[in-house]
Amino acid sequence: MGCSLALTLVSFLICLFQFTPCASSVHPLCRSDERLALLLFKDSLSVNKEASADPFAYPKADGWKFQGVDCCYWDGIECDHNTGRVTALDLSSSCLYGSINSTSSLFRLVHLRKLNLADNDFNSSEIPSGLGNLLMLTYLNLSNSVFSGEIPLQISWLSRLTSLDLSNEVDLECPDFRSLIQNLTSLKHLHLSRVIVSSPLPSILVNLSSLSTLDLSHCGLLGELPTYIFQLPNIQFLDVSNNLHLTGTLPATFSILIHWNSWMLPLANSEDRCHRR
Ligand SMILES: *[C@@H]1O[C@H](CO)[C@@H](O)[C@H](O)[C@H]1NC(C)=O
Ligand SMILES: *[C@@H]1O[C@H](CO)[C@@H](O)[C@H](O)[C@H]1NC(C)=O
Ligand SMILES: *[C@@H]1O[C@H](CO)[C@@H](O)[C@H](O)[C@H]1NC(C)=O
Ligand SMILES: *[C@@H]1O[C@H](CO)[C@@H](O)[C@H](O)[C@H]1NC(C)=O
Ligand SMILES: *[C@@H]1O[C@H](CO)[C@@H](O)[C@H](O)[C@H]1NC(C)=O
């Protein structure tokens, strides 16, 4: 006992004086420029209890000042264990209120792989085109956060995205759905519920072969629901409900969970035409 304690103490002292990482469990501190970027981002917004709908929401970023100098241990942050770079920022349901634009320090965090700002109130500002800088993103969730205007095409640069959720925004428009998704060929989850798409579904959707969840409810879709949508090899959940001008045929053989306009349930009559005129 005493011996191993002494040994631990010795190796601790060696570490201390050599300033080297002592064990694989010790990872580098977060970088000061990234810590600063996080603090500036937090300070550019205010906290407002009304800004989040989740009953368990709390101002996560408020605790940062008590959580030490290493931002990797702050609430909502994850870092790369080898480099100390910030790779995930989850400030969903954090009562954040205010506008963000592309000059935000948020867009200096270029190693982010996961960004979740869902369920806050960004004061009807536009989704900042600066998101297009975050080329490592695989997960982006801005759902229910009071963005408005047009979805910037810079989102289409994020070709590593596997999950994109912009749903339930009040006045968000997607004027060019085809261009938005044409590069996003890794997407598994695409949630655009209530985003104003107002066009037919583009045939390029067939190239999103990893797609397993597609929520395009309340999107003002037009034209005919293309049948290839049922042939997407990994599709498991499809919600195209509440698109009053969408018509289409359900294939006789399909085993996916489909949320359609409730009037056409049950799905046993799957060969019925299901227009809504
Ligand atoms: C919210 O948006 C309005 C209108 O653009 C603006 O005047 C106001 O300063 C914004 N408030 C905050 C906190 O960003
Ligand atoms: C962007 O937002 C910052 C505050 O976060 C503000 O000082 C700046 O004027 C804004 N820039 C533009 C172009 O709106
Ligand atoms: C986005 O965040 C909201 C709120 O936290 C959550 O309910 C939703 O499932 C998330 N979407 C995805 C695709 O993870
Ligand atoms: C698609 O992605 C490639 C590389 O990721 C990029 O060079 C190109 O500009 C992107 N195109 C669009 C329309 O976003
Ligand atoms: C799907 O992708 C392939 C190769 O990337 C491309 O040649 C084809 O035109 C795309 N399909 C559609 C419908 O755009």
Tab-separated table of N, CA and C in Angstrom, residues 127-262:
chain	number	residue	atom	x	y	z
A	127	ILE	N	-30.995	32.136	-40.202
A	127	ILE	CA	-29.968	31.137	-39.906
A	127	ILE	C	-28.662	31.657	-40.510
A	128	PRO	N	-27.633	31.825	-39.686
A	128	PRO	CA	-26.432	32.478	-40.206
A	128	PRO	C	-25.691	31.623	-41.236
A	129	SER	N	-25.285	32.281	-42.321
A	129	SER	CA	-24.582	31.552	-43.375
A	129	SER	C	-23.208	31.077	-42.902
A	130	GLY	N	-22.714	31.675	-41.793
A	130	GLY	CA	-21.437	31.246	-41.220
A	130	GLY	C	-21.399	29.764	-40.862
A	131	LEU	N	-22.556	29.143	-40.729
A	131	LEU	CA	-22.578	27.702	-40.456
A	131	LEU	C	-21.830	26.928	-41.527
A	132	GLY	N	-21.789	27.510	-42.722
A	132	GLY	CA	-21.064	26.865	-43.815
A	132	GLY	C	-19.565	26.726	-43.552
A	133	ASN	N	-19.043	27.445	-42.528
A	133	ASN	CA	-17.630	27.277	-42.146
A	133	ASN	C	-17.391	25.996	-41.372
A	134	LEU	N	-18.442	25.483	-40.790
A	134	LEU	CA	-18.270	24.357	-39.861
A	134	LEU	C	-18.327	23.048	-40.647
A	135	LEU	N	-17.303	22.852	-41.460
A	135	LEU	CA	-17.344	21.770	-42.447
A	135	LEU	C	-17.244	20.373	-41.841
A	136	MET	N	-16.878	20.300	-40.549
A	136	MET	CA	-16.776	18.976	-39.928
A	136	MET	C	-18.112	18.503	-39.359
A	137	LEU	N	-19.114	19.373	-39.392
A	137	LEU	CA	-20.387	19.021	-38.744
A	137	LEU	C	-20.986	17.744	-39.317
A	138	THR	N	-21.353	16.860	-38.411
A	138	THR	CA	-22.144	15.694	-38.819
A	138	THR	C	-23.568	15.797	-38.266
A	139	TYR	N	-23.741	16.641	-37.244
A	139	TYR	CA	-25.054	16.760	-36.588
A	139	TYR	C	-25.370	18.229	-36.390
A	140	LEU	N	-26.480	18.678	-36.938
A	140	LEU	CA	-26.891	20.073	-36.762
A	140	LEU	C	-28.370	20.091	-36.409
A	141	ASN	N	-28.660	20.673	-35.257
A	141	ASN	CA	-30.048	20.724	-34.794
A	141	ASN	C	-30.383	22.150	-34.382
A	142	LEU	N	-31.222	22.784	-35.189
A	142	LEU	CA	-31.685	24.149	-34.883
A	142	LEU	C	-33.200	24.150	-34.742
A	143	SER	N	-33.771	23.004	-34.403
A	143	SER	CA	-35.226	22.929	-34.382
A	143	SER	C	-35.799	23.797	-33.276
A	144	ASN	N	-36.988	24.320	-33.539
A	144	ASN	CA	-37.698	25.083	-32.517
A	144	ASN	C	-36.889	26.203	-31.898
A	145	SER	N	-36.149	26.934	-32.686
A	145	SER	CA	-35.338	27.990	-32.078
A	145	SER	C	-35.581	29.363	-32.683
A	146	VAL	N	-36.757	29.518	-33.318
A	146	VAL	CA	-37.199	30.833	-33.775
A	146	VAL	C	-36.190	31.496	-34.721
A	147	PHE	N	-35.833	30.764	-35.751
A	147	PHE	CA	-35.125	31.347	-36.881
A	147	PHE	C	-36.158	31.631	-37.957
A	148	SER	N	-35.884	32.622	-38.795
A	148	SER	CA	-36.813	32.885	-39.891
A	148	SER	C	-36.030	33.222	-41.153
A	149	GLY	N	-36.744	33.528	-42.212
A	149	GLY	CA	-36.077	33.851	-43.475
A	149	GLY	C	-35.749	32.596	-44.260
A	150	GLU	N	-34.783	32.718	-45.151
A	150	GLU	CA	-34.441	31.588	-46.010
A	150	GLU	C	-33.292	30.785	-45.418
A	151	ILE	N	-33.378	29.475	-45.583
A	151	ILE	CA	-32.265	28.623	-45.167
A	151	ILE	C	-31.069	28.959	-46.068
A	152	PRO	N	-29.938	29.337	-45.500
A	152	PRO	CA	-28.813	29.711	-46.364
A	152	PRO	C	-28.260	28.496	-47.108
A	153	LEU	N	-27.903	28.721	-48.360
A	153	LEU	CA	-27.403	27.595	-49.159
A	153	LEU	C	-26.065	27.062	-48.654
A	154	GLN	N	-25.399	27.870	-47.801
A	154	GLN	CA	-24.141	27.407	-47.211
A	154	GLN	C	-24.327	26.108	-46.420
A	155	ILE	N	-25.565	25.854	-45.968
A	155	ILE	CA	-25.823	24.586	-45.267
A	155	ILE	C	-25.495	23.408	-46.202
A	156	SER	N	-25.669	23.638	-47.490
A	156	SER	CA	-25.422	22.543	-48.435
A	156	SER	C	-23.937	22.214	-48.574
A	157	TRP	N	-23.076	23.059	-48.011
A	157	TRP	CA	-21.651	22.736	-48.023
A	157	TRP	C	-21.305	21.641	-47.010
A	158	LEU	N	-22.217	21.414	-46.084
A	158	LEU	CA	-21.899	20.540	-44.946
A	158	LEU	C	-22.120	19.082	-45.340
A	159	SER	N	-21.271	18.622	-46.219
A	159	SER	CA	-21.537	17.320	-46.839
A	159	SER	C	-21.313	16.143	-45.895
A	160	ARG	N	-20.785	16.415	-44.677
A	160	ARG	CA	-20.639	15.294	-43.726
A	160	ARG	C	-21.872	15.097	-42.854
A	161	LEU	N	-22.836	15.982	-42.994
A	161	LEU	CA	-24.009	15.878	-42.112
A	161	LEU	C	-24.682	14.518	-42.245
A	162	THR	N	-24.919	13.902	-41.106
A	162	THR	CA	-25.763	12.706	-41.104
A	162	THR	C	-27.134	13.033	-40.510
A	163	SER	N	-27.219	14.172	-39.798
A	163	SER	CA	-28.487	14.540	-39.190
A	163	SER	C	-28.688	16.044	-39.286
A	164	LEU	N	-29.803	16.440	-39.862
A	164	LEU	CA	-30.124	17.861	-39.999
A	164	LEU	C	-31.562	18.061	-39.549
A	165	ASP	N	-31.738	18.890	-38.528
A	165	ASP	CA	-33.079	19.144	-38.003
A	165	ASP	C	-33.314	20.652	-37.948
A	166	LEU	N	-34.172	21.127	-38.839
A	166	LEU	CA	-34.545	22.551	-38.854
A	166	LEU	C	-36.049	22.675	-38.654
A	167	SER	N	-36.626	21.708	-37.980
A	167	SER	CA	-38.081	21.619	-37.969
A	167	SER	C	-38.731	22.597	-36.997
A	168	ASN	N	-40.014	22.789	-37.219
A	168	ASN	CA	-40.857	23.585	-36.329
A	168	ASN	C	-40.463	25.040	-36.219
A	169	GLU	N	-39.804	25.546	-37.217
A	169	GLU	CA	-39.532	26.974	-37.230
A	169	GLU	C	-40.773	27.666	-37.769
A	170	VAL	N	-40.991	28.875	-37.333
A	170	VAL	CA	-42.253	29.502	-37.668
A	170	VAL	C	-42.274	30.053	-39.092
A	171	ASP	N	-41.231	30.772	-39.468
A	171	ASP	CA	-41.245	31.433	-40.770
A	171	ASP	C	-40.022	31.098	-41.594
A	172	LEU	N	-39.628	29.861	-41.562
A	172	LEU	CA	-38.406	29.486	-42.259
A	172	LEU	C	-38.756	28.963	-43.645
A	173	GLU	N	-38.025	29.448	-44.654
A	173	GLU	CA	-38.317	29.035	-46.018
A	173	GLU	C	-37.132	28.302	-46.614
A	174	CYS	N	-37.461	27.347	-47.451
A	174	CYS	CA	-36.432	26.615	-48.174
A	174	CYS	C	-36.715	26.788	-49.658
A	175	PRO	N	-36.235	27.882	-50.253
A	175	PRO	CA	-36.625	28.188	-51.627
A	175	PRO	C	-36.039	27.217	-52.649
A	176	ASP	N	-34.978	26.532	-52.289
A	176	ASP	CA	-34.346	25.641	-53.261
A	176	ASP	C	-33.950	24.331	-52.576
A	177	PHE	N	-34.952	23.492	-52.384
A	177	PHE	CA	-34.753	22.237	-51.656
A	177	PHE	C	-33.721	21.355	-52.359
A	178	ARG	N	-33.772	21.367	-53.702
A	178	ARG	CA	-32.855	20.518	-54.459
A	178	ARG	C	-31.397	20.896	-54.165
A	179	SER	N	-31.100	22.185	-54.249
A	179	SER	CA	-29.720	22.617	-53.994
A	179	SER	C	-29.320	22.373	-52.542
A	180	LEU	N	-30.286	22.521	-51.645
A	180	LEU	CA	-29.963	22.296	-50.235
A	180	LEU	C	-29.444	20.877	-50.020
A	181	ILE	N	-30.120	19.906	-50.620
A	181	ILE	CA	-29.779	18.516	-50.281
A	181	ILE	C	-28.809	17.860	-51.250
A	182	GLN	N	-28.510	18.509	-52.372
A	182	GLN	CA	-27.787	17.757	-53.398
A	182	GLN	C	-26.418	17.263	-52.928
A	183	ASN	N	-25.819	17.991	-51.987
A	183	ASN	CA	-24.508	17.572	-51.494
A	183	ASN	C	-24.588	16.777	-50.195
A	184	LEU	N	-25.755	16.717	-49.642
A	184	LEU	CA	-25.883	16.136	-48.293
A	184	LEU	C	-26.166	14.633	-48.402
A	185	THR	N	-25.313	13.955	-49.101
A	185	THR	CA	-25.599	12.564	-49.442
A	185	THR	C	-25.337	11.591	-48.295
A	186	SER	N	-24.818	12.090	-47.162
A	186	SER	CA	-24.627	11.190	-46.012
A	186	SER	C	-25.803	11.230	-45.048
A	187	LEU	N	-26.783	12.076	-45.338
A	187	LEU	CA	-27.875	12.273	-44.382
A	187	LEU	C	-28.612	10.977	-44.056
A	188	LYS	N	-28.778	10.755	-42.759
A	188	LYS	CA	-29.639	9.671	-42.293
A	188	LYS	C	-30.960	10.226	-41.780
A	189	HIS	N	-30.889	11.422	-41.185
A	189	HIS	CA	-32.083	12.001	-40.575
A	189	HIS	C	-32.273	13.422	-41.092
A	190	LEU	N	-33.387	13.637	-41.747
A	190	LEU	CA	-33.691	14.974	-42.263
A	190	LEU	C	-35.067	15.377	-41.759
A	191	HIS	N	-35.078	16.404	-40.920
A	191	HIS	CA	-36.323	16.880	-40.319
A	191	HIS	C	-36.551	18.328	-40.741
A	192	LEU	N	-37.564	18.539	-41.559
A	192	LEU	CA	-37.865	19.898	-42.007
A	192	LEU	C	-39.329	20.234	-41.760
A	193	SER	N	-39.912	19.607	-40.769
A	193	SER	CA	-41.318	19.841	-40.501
A	193	SER	C	-41.611	21.331	-40.324
A	194	ARG	N	-42.623	21.806	-41.024
A	194	ARG	CA	-43.079	23.208	-40.976
A	194	ARG	C	-42.180	24.203	-41.704
A	195	VAL	N	-41.095	23.730	-42.280
A	195	VAL	CA	-40.315	24.629	-43.133
A	195	VAL	C	-41.077	24.775	-44.445
A	196	ILE	N	-41.143	26.005	-44.965
A	196	ILE	CA	-41.912	26.242	-46.187
A	196	ILE	C	-41.077	25.818	-47.396
A	197	VAL	N	-41.403	24.676	-47.947
A	197	VAL	CA	-40.664	24.161	-49.106
A	197	VAL	C	-41.409	24.544	-50.393
A	198	SER	N	-42.723	24.315	-50.401
A	198	SER	CA	-43.584	24.768	-51.501
A	198	SER	C	-43.089	24.378	-52.884
A	199	SER	N	-42.650	23.141	-53.043
A	199	SER	CA	-42.268	22.674	-54.377
A	199	SER	C	-42.486	21.164	-54.408
A	200	PRO	N	-42.430	20.569	-55.595
A	200	PRO	CA	-42.460	19.113	-55.643
A	200	PRO	C	-41.160	18.563	-55.067
A	201	LEU	N	-41.166	17.290	-54.693
A	201	LEU	CA	-39.930	16.700	-54.189
A	201	LEU	C	-38.978	16.469	-55.353
A	202	PRO	N	-37.742	16.909	-55.228
A	202	PRO	CA	-36.804	16.758	-56.345
A	202	PRO	C	-36.302	15.320	-56.466
A	203	SER	N	-36.044	14.926	-57.711
A	203	SER	CA	-35.636	13.537	-57.928
A	203	SER	C	-34.287	13.232	-57.286
A	204	ILE	N	-33.525	14.271	-56.994
A	204	ILE	CA	-32.205	14.052	-56.403
A	204	ILE	C	-32.288	13.394	-55.017
A	205	LEU	N	-33.488	13.447	-54.443
A	205	LEU	CA	-33.687	12.789	-53.149
A	205	LEU	C	-33.260	11.317	-53.193
A	206	VAL	N	-33.358	10.742	-54.366
A	206	VAL	CA	-33.016	9.335	-54.517
A	206	VAL	C	-31.529	9.082	-54.228
A	207	ASN	N	-30.732	10.135	-54.310
A	207	ASN	CA	-29.304	9.981	-54.037
A	207	ASN	C	-28.975	9.968	-52.553
A	208	LEU	N	-29.949	10.280	-51.728
A	208	LEU	CA	-29.697	10.257	-50.283
A	208	LEU	C	-29.952	8.828	-49.793
A	209	SER	N	-29.079	7.943	-50.188
A	209	SER	CA	-29.384	6.524	-50.002
A	209	SER	C	-29.254	6.074	-48.554
A	210	SER	N	-28.681	6.915	-47.694
A	210	SER	CA	-28.585	6.528	-46.274
A	210	SER	C	-29.805	6.950	-45.474
A	211	LEU	N	-30.673	7.704	-46.115
A	211	LEU	CA	-31.785	8.310	-45.398
A	211	LEU	C	-32.643	7.266	-44.676
A	212	SER	N	-32.806	7.445	-43.369
A	212	SER	CA	-33.700	6.531	-42.664
A	212	SER	C	-34.903	7.264	-42.071
A	213	THR	N	-34.743	8.547	-41.745
A	213	THR	CA	-35.872	9.323	-41.241
A	213	THR	C	-36.066	10.543	-42.125
A	214	LEU	N	-37.264	10.715	-42.631
A	214	LEU	CA	-37.543	11.892	-43.452
A	214	LEU	C	-38.859	12.488	-42.981
A	215	ASP	N	-38.768	13.670	-42.382
A	215	ASP	CA	-39.962	14.348	-41.897
A	215	ASP	C	-40.164	15.624	-42.702
A	216	LEU	N	-41.133	15.582	-43.584
A	216	LEU	CA	-41.480	16.747	-44.398
A	216	LEU	C	-42.951	17.096	-44.187
A	217	SER	N	-43.400	16.982	-42.950
A	217	SER	CA	-44.788	17.326	-42.661
A	217	SER	C	-44.956	18.837	-42.638
A	218	HIS	N	-46.148	19.285	-43.025
A	218	HIS	CA	-46.443	20.727	-43.019
A	218	HIS	C	-45.435	21.540	-43.837
A	219	CYS	N	-45.033	21.043	-44.981
A	219	CYS	CA	-44.015	21.764	-45.757
A	219	CYS	C	-44.575	22.414	-47.008
A	220	GLY	N	-45.875	22.274	-47.237
A	220	GLY	CA	-46.434	22.833	-48.457
A	220	GLY	C	-45.920	22.145	-49.706
A	221	LEU	N	-45.664	20.841	-49.613
A	221	LEU	CA	-45.163	20.107	-50.786
A	221	LEU	C	-46.211	20.090	-51.881
A	222	LEU	N	-45.745	20.110	-53.109
A	222	LEU	CA	-46.638	20.126	-54.266
A	222	LEU	C	-46.404	18.872	-55.101
A	223	GLY	N	-47.334	18.644	-56.015
A	223	GLY	CA	-47.137	17.584	-56.999
A	223	GLY	C	-47.344	16.201	-56.414
A	224	GLU	N	-46.731	15.248	-57.046
A	224	GLU	CA	-46.941	13.850	-56.714
A	224	GLU	C	-45.795	13.334	-55.842
A	225	LEU	N	-46.159	12.561	-54.836
A	225	LEU	CA	-45.121	11.931	-54.012
A	225	LEU	C	-44.409	10.901	-54.880
A	226	PRO	N	-43.117	11.077	-55.146
A	226	PRO	CA	-42.445	10.150	-56.059
A	226	PRO	C	-42.337	8.750	-55.452
A	227	THR	N	-42.527	7.741	-56.278
A	227	THR	CA	-42.536	6.374	-55.741
A	227	THR	C	-41.148	5.934	-55.295
A	228	TYR	N	-40.094	6.537	-55.872
A	228	TYR	CA	-38.745	6.084	-55.466
A	228	TYR	C	-38.480	6.338	-53.991
A	229	ILE	N	-39.294	7.207	-53.415
A	229	ILE	CA	-39.101	7.507	-52.007
A	229	ILE	C	-39.283	6.236	-51.166
A	230	PHE	N	-40.115	5.333	-51.667
A	230	PHE	CA	-40.333	4.070	-50.946
A	230	PHE	C	-39.227	3.069	-51.247
A	231	GLN	N	-38.404	3.410	-52.224
A	231	GLN	CA	-37.329	2.482	-52.578
A	231	GLN	C	-36.001	2.889	-51.955
A	232	LEU	N	-35.999	4.010	-51.269
A	232	LEU	CA	-34.770	4.374	-50.572
A	232	LEU	C	-34.408	3.200	-49.660
A	233	PRO	N	-33.199	2.670	-49.784
A	233	PRO	CA	-32.904	1.374	-49.168
A	233	PRO	C	-32.977	1.363	-47.648
A	234	ASN	N	-32.792	2.516	-47.019
A	234	ASN	CA	-32.733	2.506	-45.556
A	234	ASN	C	-33.884	3.244	-44.884
A	235	ILE	N	-34.877	3.637	-45.669
A	235	ILE	CA	-35.928	4.472	-45.103
A	235	ILE	C	-36.755	3.679	-44.076
A	236	GLN	N	-36.943	4.293	-42.906
A	236	GLN	CA	-37.718	3.633	-41.852
A	236	GLN	C	-38.877	4.479	-41.387
A	237	PHE	N	-38.730	5.773	-41.523
A	237	PHE	CA	-39.780	6.667	-41.035
A	237	PHE	C	-39.978	7.765	-42.063
A	238	LEU	N	-41.219	7.894	-42.503
A	238	LEU	CA	-41.527	8.920	-43.488
A	238	LEU	C	-42.772	9.652	-43.035
A	239	ASP	N	-42.669	10.953	-42.888
A	239	ASP	CA	-43.834	11.743	-42.499
A	239	ASP	C	-44.024	12.845	-43.528
A	240	VAL	N	-45.064	12.682	-44.340
A	240	VAL	CA	-45.403	13.734	-45.311
A	240	VAL	C	-46.824	14.218	-45.042
A	241	SER	N	-47.228	14.128	-43.793
A	241	SER	CA	-48.588	14.529	-43.450
A	241	SER	C	-48.763	16.034	-43.584
A	242	ASN	N	-50.024	16.433	-43.717
A	242	ASN	CA	-50.363	17.857	-43.759
A	242	ASN	C	-49.646	18.624	-44.872
A	243	ASN	N	-49.607	18.006	-46.036
A	243	ASN	CA	-49.199	18.717	-47.244
A	243	ASN	C	-50.413	18.659	-48.171
A	244	LEU	N	-51.224	19.684	-48.094
A	244	LEU	CA	-52.558	19.587	-48.675
A	244	LEU	C	-52.543	19.409	-50.185
A	245	HIS	N	-51.468	19.820	-50.852
A	245	HIS	CA	-51.443	19.742	-52.308
A	245	HIS	C	-50.561	18.615	-52.814
A	246	LEU	N	-50.221	17.723	-51.936
A	246	LEU	CA	-49.405	16.572	-52.341
A	246	LEU	C	-50.335	15.420	-52.702
A	247	THR	N	-50.087	14.799	-53.824
A	247	THR	CA	-50.877	13.631	-54.214
A	247	THR	C	-49.924	12.452	-54.332
A	248	GLY	N	-50.489	11.269	-54.460
A	248	GLY	CA	-49.578	10.141	-54.632
A	248	GLY	C	-50.241	8.813	-54.427
A	249	THR	N	-49.511	7.789	-54.745
A	249	THR	CA	-49.974	6.415	-54.610
A	249	THR	C	-49.068	5.718	-53.617
A	250	LEU	N	-49.684	4.970	-52.727
A	250	LEU	CA	-48.854	4.163	-51.848
A	250	LEU	C	-48.588	2.834	-52.532
A	251	PRO	N	-47.367	2.396	-52.560
A	251	PRO	CA	-47.080	1.101	-53.181
A	251	PRO	C	-47.783	-0.019	-52.415
A	252	ALA	N	-48.137	-1.082	-53.150
A	252	ALA	CA	-48.869	-2.179	-52.528
A	252	ALA	C	-48.031	-2.853	-51.456
A	253	THR	N	-46.769	-2.912	-51.688
A	253	THR	CA	-45.904	-3.584	-50.717
A	253	THR	C	-44.972	-2.573	-50.095
A	254	PHE	N	-45.275	-2.216	-48.916
A	254	PHE	CA	-44.295	-1.425	-48.197
A	254	PHE	C	-44.470	-1.707	-46.723
A	255	SER	N	-43.396	-1.669	-46.018
A	255	SER	CA	-43.446	-2.098	-44.624
A	255	SER	C	-42.957	-0.990	-43.716
A	256	ILE	N	-42.868	0.201	-44.278
A	256	ILE	CA	-42.368	1.274	-43.433
A	256	ILE	C	-43.514	1.918	-42.691
A	257	LEU	N	-43.147	2.582	-41.641
A	257	LEU	CA	-44.133	3.331	-40.881
A	257	LEU	C	-44.383	4.620	-41.638
A	258	ILE	N	-45.590	4.812	-42.092
A	258	ILE	CA	-45.851	6.018	-42.853
A	258	ILE	C	-46.925	6.840	-42.167
A	259	HIS	N	-46.619	8.082	-41.982
A	259	HIS	CA	-47.586	8.999	-41.401
A	259	HIS	C	-48.191	9.776	-42.551
A	260	TRP	N	-49.407	9.535	-42.807
A	260	TRP	CA	-50.051	10.173	-43.928
A	260	TRP	C	-51.166	11.006	-43.345
A	261	ASN	N	-51.862	11.705	-44.163
A	261	ASN	CA	-53.018	12.430	-43.650
A	261	ASN	C	-53.963	11.434	-42.996
A	262	SER	N	-54.408	11.768	-41.830
A	262	SER	CA	-55.078	10.749	-41.033
A	262	SER	C	-56.342	10.217	-41.697
